[in-house]
Amino acid sequence: MEQAFQVDLRGVVDLLSRHLYSSPRVYLRELLQNAVDAITARGGGPGTVRIETSGGGLRVHDDGIGLTEEEVHRLLATIGRSSKRDELGFARHDFLGQFGIGLLSGFLVADEIEVVTRSARDGAPKRAVRWTGYADGRYRVDPADRDAPGTTVSLRARPGSAELLRPEIVKGLARSYGSLLPVGLTVDGEAITGEGPVWQAAHPDPARRRRALDAYCQELYGFVPYDVIDLDVPEAGLTGVAFVLPQPVAPTARGAHRVYLKRMLLAENVEALLPEWAFFVRCVVDASELRPTASREALYEDELLESTRRALGERLRQWLVRLSETDPVRLRGFLRLHQLGVKAMALQDDDMLRIVDRWLDFETSAGPMTLAEFRRRHPKARYVTSVEEFRRLSAVSGAQGVGLVNGGYVHDTEIIERLPAIDPDAALLRLDAAELTTHFGVLDPAAELELRPFLAAAQRAVERLRCEVVIRDFDPASLPALYLTSRAAQYQEEMTEAREMADELWSDVLGALSGAVTADRPQLVLNHRNPLARRITSLTDEALIELAVQGLYGQALLYGRHPLRPADTAALNRSFLGLLEWAVHGTGGQESGEGT
């Protein structure tokens, strides 16, 4: 035997308030939507909506299509049923609400809802109807007096909800939700609606329009925008503006945008409107074709929203391209503020990559400079992928005439590696630190032969540190020693450390893996151009050579910001204490000799 579902209205209202709507404050938006939809259904003019507050209650009057008694029974008393249906001869997309639950939002603040309505439809009875609904699920329908077609919805606050029906709160909610509506909206006689969206207002003077938009942004978001970008997506019926933030913002921050649907506020913090990289703007838009979710507080994720998101991203990209062609100074100012967003765009878009290549400064061994200019000055330039490596090698590489770009910041390496997409000749090679030794000067054969005993002793001093000692001639002369390691040597060192920490089984596995890599050890490069390094190479006492070379080794690690292993720390401490003891002992011996 078939039976109808029994609905607990209190449970439904609790579901709406706790899980569908974010706040009971939306009750006024829902009542406004119903009123505006009724006016739309009637047609023939802009219509009016009057809200009156008195004695802790609220009334919403509209001069819309109204309902007959039969429609009252069929529509108001059935949850999920809506008059905005094709069955009444109206296209659903003409209306703000579509789900048939808007009137129930009145139960968020009241235990009783009264609707007095008279239909304006041709052939409908001329008498008015009063529908009274109660939060416990009951309702009644009675005859009513109403001279003109339209509807009046009346609420009386339940205990604990009076605050939401106070006149100043109602005015604020009406202004927030309905200030752009294409109807005459008043609250207690005060006009709420004005001339419509600010961005659509006709201004023959562009400067005057910009001042108006700046003031609008200041009022909404509390800042004067760096620039204003007009938005237009015809397929979504969308118009609006994007305000460029005048200060930097974290790229992880999701932009909260103000979205209107058919000029009724949907939400002030919609996040899915723009691509993720467009975090440097805040938008205000109105759309007629985008779909809201059931709560009408977010946009429904569908193909239209996705294509709208792409179209809005394209508008922002076009603005940047136009700025690069017409106002380079302003573009540079923007890039200083929001370079991360532009870099993120450049990873996907060749035009944006050209802008970054031509206008955005990167950190280089020759100072801040665009990639295009740096390549022009350094045809054989290199790049590194970490900030630490750049700081370690930039001075030395620059002194050898090897231009170096810091690719260690967010997106920089990816951008550098994407340059051939716009210019095959723009490729930069990644620097392997061991390459620098090929740019250093070598000693003449006689000097190198003379230093062989020292080199043998120096090699013994750092052998257990898995390092190779070489002597070269390079700038800057103030640097006595440099620690260089190739990527292969770094890999080998990491594998060796892992083997030492692993158990026997994994040690054998890692040993097999590391055996496939060509042996390559870091180099401690002594600078023969440095006076201290030259004096150390003239030492003959092997114990003193060991202390001095280990001291240079530790200093080179610290200078290059290399991580110190326990063995490195031990060698540095041993060198420091040994040299200190030698210095004290030597000074003491001189003083003793002078006293005799």
PDB file of C-alpha atoms in Angstrom, residues 145-278:
ATOM      1  CA  ASP A 145      -8.798  41.840   2.278  1.00  0.00           C
ATOM      2  CA  ARG A 146      -6.355  43.233  -0.277  1.00  0.00           C
ATOM      3  CA  ASP A 147      -7.246  45.805  -2.898  1.00  0.00           C
ATOM      4  CA  ALA A 148      -4.335  45.425  -5.333  1.00  0.00           C
ATOM      5  CA  PRO A 149      -2.622  42.319  -6.701  1.00  0.00           C
ATOM      6  CA  GLY A 150       0.597  41.316  -4.994  1.00  0.00           C
ATOM      7  CA  THR A 151       1.774  39.680  -1.801  1.00  0.00           C
ATOM      8  CA  THR A 152       2.589  40.658   1.776  1.00  0.00           C
ATOM      9  CA  VAL A 153       4.660  38.340   3.963  1.00  0.00           C
ATOM     10  CA  SER A 154       4.570  39.035   7.706  1.00  0.00           C
ATOM     11  CA  LEU A 155       6.865  37.651  10.411  1.00  0.00           C
ATOM     12  CA  ARG A 156       6.955  38.116  14.172  1.00  0.00           C
ATOM     13  CA  ALA A 157      10.242  37.287  15.852  1.00  0.00           C
ATOM     14  CA  ARG A 158      10.373  34.284  18.101  1.00  0.00           C
ATOM     15  CA  PRO A 159      12.149  34.646  21.480  1.00  0.00           C
ATOM     16  CA  GLY A 160      15.882  34.951  20.865  1.00  0.00           C
ATOM     17  CA  SER A 161      15.550  36.203  17.265  1.00  0.00           C
ATOM     18  CA  ALA A 162      14.314  39.759  17.857  1.00  0.00           C
ATOM     19  CA  GLU A 163      17.764  41.164  17.103  1.00  0.00           C
ATOM     20  CA  LEU A 164      17.505  40.062  13.448  1.00  0.00           C
ATOM     21  CA  LEU A 165      14.253  41.986  12.958  1.00  0.00           C
ATOM     22  CA  ARG A 166      15.441  45.268  14.445  1.00  0.00           C
ATOM     23  CA  PRO A 167      15.037  48.156  11.953  1.00  0.00           C
ATOM     24  CA  GLU A 168      18.784  48.930  11.670  1.00  0.00           C
ATOM     25  CA  ILE A 169      19.639  45.255  11.142  1.00  0.00           C
ATOM     26  CA  VAL A 170      16.915  44.855   8.508  1.00  0.00           C
ATOM     27  CA  LYS A 171      18.144  47.969   6.679  1.00  0.00           C
ATOM     28  CA  GLY A 172      21.707  46.659   6.702  1.00  0.00           C
ATOM     29  CA  LEU A 173      20.652  43.269   5.363  1.00  0.00           C
ATOM     30  CA  ALA A 174      18.445  44.838   2.691  1.00  0.00           C
ATOM     31  CA  ARG A 175      21.264  47.141   1.610  1.00  0.00           C
ATOM     32  CA  SER A 176      23.768  44.273   1.503  1.00  0.00           C
ATOM     33  CA  TYR A 177      21.556  41.861  -0.423  1.00  0.00           C
ATOM     34  CA  GLY A 178      19.378  44.137  -2.516  1.00  0.00           C
ATOM     35  CA  SER A 179      21.100  47.450  -3.218  1.00  0.00           C
ATOM     36  CA  LEU A 180      21.572  46.561  -6.916  1.00  0.00           C
ATOM     37  CA  LEU A 181      18.126  45.068  -7.536  1.00  0.00           C
ATOM     38  CA  PRO A 182      16.216  46.423 -10.575  1.00  0.00           C
ATOM     39  CA  VAL A 183      13.149  47.209  -8.423  1.00  0.00           C
ATOM     40  CA  GLY A 184      12.247  50.024  -6.094  1.00  0.00           C
ATOM     41  CA  LEU A 185      13.264  48.665  -2.668  1.00  0.00           C
ATOM     42  CA  THR A 186      12.576  50.626   0.514  1.00  0.00           C
ATOM     43  CA  VAL A 187      12.856  49.857   4.219  1.00  0.00           C
ATOM     44  CA  ASP A 188      10.590  51.962   6.446  1.00  0.00           C
ATOM     45  CA  GLY A 189      10.378  54.490   3.643  1.00  0.00           C
ATOM     46  CA  GLU A 190      14.159  54.753   3.115  1.00  0.00           C
ATOM     47  CA  ALA A 191      15.312  53.986  -0.438  1.00  0.00           C
ATOM     48  CA  ILE A 192      17.751  51.079  -0.662  1.00  0.00           C
ATOM     49  CA  THR A 193      18.206  50.606  -4.393  1.00  0.00           C
ATOM     50  CA  GLY A 194      19.968  53.233  -6.466  1.00  0.00           C
ATOM     51  CA  GLU A 195      21.111  53.505 -10.064  1.00  0.00           C
ATOM     52  CA  GLY A 196      22.310  49.924 -10.349  1.00  0.00           C
ATOM     53  CA  PRO A 197      25.855  48.541 -10.636  1.00  0.00           C
ATOM     54  CA  VAL A 198      28.514  51.238 -10.411  1.00  0.00           C
ATOM     55  CA  TRP A 199      30.525  49.665 -13.242  1.00  0.00           C
ATOM     56  CA  GLN A 200      27.562  49.987 -15.618  1.00  0.00           C
ATOM     57  CA  ALA A 201      26.924  53.659 -14.899  1.00  0.00           C
ATOM     58  CA  ALA A 202      27.470  55.909 -17.929  1.00  0.00           C
ATOM     59  CA  HIS A 203      30.361  58.349 -17.448  1.00  0.00           C
ATOM     60  CA  PRO A 204      31.510  60.376 -20.455  1.00  0.00           C
ATOM     61  CA  ASP A 205      34.705  61.194 -18.550  1.00  0.00           C
ATOM     62  CA  PRO A 206      36.898  58.080 -17.951  1.00  0.00           C
ATOM     63  CA  ALA A 207      38.654  59.809 -15.052  1.00  0.00           C
ATOM     64  CA  ARG A 208      35.331  60.411 -13.335  1.00  0.00           C
ATOM     65  CA  ARG A 209      34.336  56.773 -13.812  1.00  0.00           C
ATOM     66  CA  ARG A 210      37.656  55.649 -12.342  1.00  0.00           C
ATOM     67  CA  ARG A 211      37.158  57.865  -9.292  1.00  0.00           C
ATOM     68  CA  ALA A 212      33.694  56.391  -8.789  1.00  0.00           C
ATOM     69  CA  LEU A 213      35.067  52.837  -9.007  1.00  0.00           C
ATOM     70  CA  ASP A 214      37.929  53.675  -6.638  1.00  0.00           C
ATOM     71  CA  ALA A 215      35.411  55.018  -4.120  1.00  0.00           C
ATOM     72  CA  TYR A 216      33.265  51.898  -4.568  1.00  0.00           C
ATOM     73  CA  CYS A 217      36.263  49.634  -3.928  1.00  0.00           C
ATOM     74  CA  GLN A 218      37.218  51.676  -0.880  1.00  0.00           C
ATOM     75  CA  GLU A 219      33.699  51.277   0.486  1.00  0.00           C
ATOM     76  CA  LEU A 220      33.548  47.511  -0.164  1.00  0.00           C
ATOM     77  CA  TYR A 221      37.086  46.334   0.543  1.00  0.00           C
ATOM     78  CA  GLY A 222      38.791  49.165   2.378  1.00  0.00           C
ATOM     79  CA  PHE A 223      41.519  49.921  -0.180  1.00  0.00           C
ATOM     80  CA  VAL A 224      42.052  52.067  -3.254  1.00  0.00           C
ATOM     81  CA  PRO A 225      42.902  49.672  -6.115  1.00  0.00           C
ATOM     82  CA  TYR A 226      46.165  49.751  -8.017  1.00  0.00           C
ATOM     83  CA  ASP A 227      44.082  49.425 -11.169  1.00  0.00           C
ATOM     84  CA  VAL A 228      40.575  48.470 -12.267  1.00  0.00           C
ATOM     85  CA  ILE A 229      39.869  45.832 -14.930  1.00  0.00           C
ATOM     86  CA  ASP A 230      36.475  45.612 -16.644  1.00  0.00           C
ATOM     87  CA  LEU A 231      35.045  42.097 -16.868  1.00  0.00           C
ATOM     88  CA  ASP A 232      32.559  40.799 -19.424  1.00  0.00           C
ATOM     89  CA  VAL A 233      31.584  37.180 -20.174  1.00  0.00           C
ATOM     90  CA  PRO A 234      28.504  37.214 -22.455  1.00  0.00           C
ATOM     91  CA  GLU A 235      27.806  33.477 -22.280  1.00  0.00           C
ATOM     92  CA  ALA A 236      27.361  33.759 -18.509  1.00  0.00           C
ATOM     93  CA  GLY A 237      25.560  37.085 -18.705  1.00  0.00           C
ATOM     94  CA  LEU A 238      28.383  38.398 -16.535  1.00  0.00           C
ATOM     95  CA  THR A 239      29.628  41.949 -16.126  1.00  0.00           C
ATOM     96  CA  GLY A 240      31.741  43.448 -13.389  1.00  0.00           C
ATOM     97  CA  VAL A 241      35.133  44.746 -12.368  1.00  0.00           C
ATOM     98  CA  ALA A 242      38.319  43.332 -10.908  1.00  0.00           C
ATOM     99  CA  PHE A 243      40.177  45.518  -8.425  1.00  0.00           C
ATOM    100  CA  VAL A 244      43.944  44.984  -8.429  1.00  0.00           C
ATOM    101  CA  LEU A 245      45.258  44.855  -4.877  1.00  0.00           C
ATOM    102  CA  PRO A 246      47.643  47.710  -4.026  1.00  0.00           C
ATOM    103  CA  GLN A 247      49.783  45.567  -1.713  1.00  0.00           C
ATOM    104  CA  PRO A 248      51.394  42.122  -1.975  1.00  0.00           C
ATOM    105  CA  VAL A 249      49.350  39.111  -0.937  1.00  0.00           C
ATOM    106  CA  ALA A 250      50.345  35.504  -0.302  1.00  0.00           C
ATOM    107  CA  PRO A 251      49.789  33.314  -3.386  1.00  0.00           C
ATOM    108  CA  THR A 252      48.130  30.720  -1.150  1.00  0.00           C
ATOM    109  CA  ALA A 253      45.414  33.217  -0.221  1.00  0.00           C
ATOM    110  CA  ARG A 254      42.189  32.442  -2.032  1.00  0.00           C
ATOM    111  CA  GLY A 255      40.500  35.535  -3.399  1.00  0.00           C
ATOM    112  CA  ALA A 256      37.064  36.221  -1.897  1.00  0.00           C
ATOM    113  CA  HIS A 257      34.856  37.820  -4.549  1.00  0.00           C
ATOM    114  CA  ARG A 258      31.482  39.543  -4.342  1.00  0.00           C
ATOM    115  CA  VAL A 259      29.007  37.834  -6.676  1.00  0.00           C
ATOM    116  CA  TYR A 260      25.488  38.930  -7.610  1.00  0.00           C
ATOM    117  CA  LEU A 261      23.024  36.790  -9.532  1.00  0.00           C
ATOM    118  CA  LYS A 262      20.481  38.844 -11.440  1.00  0.00           C
ATOM    119  CA  ARG A 263      21.587  41.727  -9.210  1.00  0.00           C
ATOM    120  CA  MET A 264      20.778  39.960  -5.956  1.00  0.00           C
ATOM    121  CA  LEU A 265      23.829  39.363  -3.770  1.00  0.00           C
ATOM    122  CA  LEU A 266      24.816  35.706  -3.794  1.00  0.00           C
ATOM    123  CA  ALA A 267      27.764  35.958  -1.401  1.00  0.00           C
ATOM    124  CA  GLU A 268      30.643  38.243  -0.488  1.00  0.00           C
ATOM    125  CA  ASN A 269      33.288  35.537  -0.317  1.00  0.00           C
ATOM    126  CA  VAL A 270      32.956  33.344  -3.418  1.00  0.00           C
ATOM    127  CA  GLU A 271      36.294  31.605  -4.045  1.00  0.00           C
ATOM    128  CA  ALA A 272      35.755  29.584  -7.227  1.00  0.00           C
ATOM    129  CA  LEU A 273      35.194  32.478  -9.599  1.00  0.00           C
ATOM    130  CA  LEU A 274      38.782  32.982 -10.870  1.00  0.00           C
ATOM    131  CA  PRO A 275      41.745  30.708 -11.611  1.00  0.00           C
ATOM    132  CA  GLU A 276      43.924  30.010  -8.574  1.00  0.00           C
ATOM    133  CA  TRP A 277      46.779  32.136  -9.911  1.00  0.00           C
ATOM    134  CA  ALA A 278      44.617  35.276  -9.953  1.00  0.00           C
TER     135      ALA A 278
END
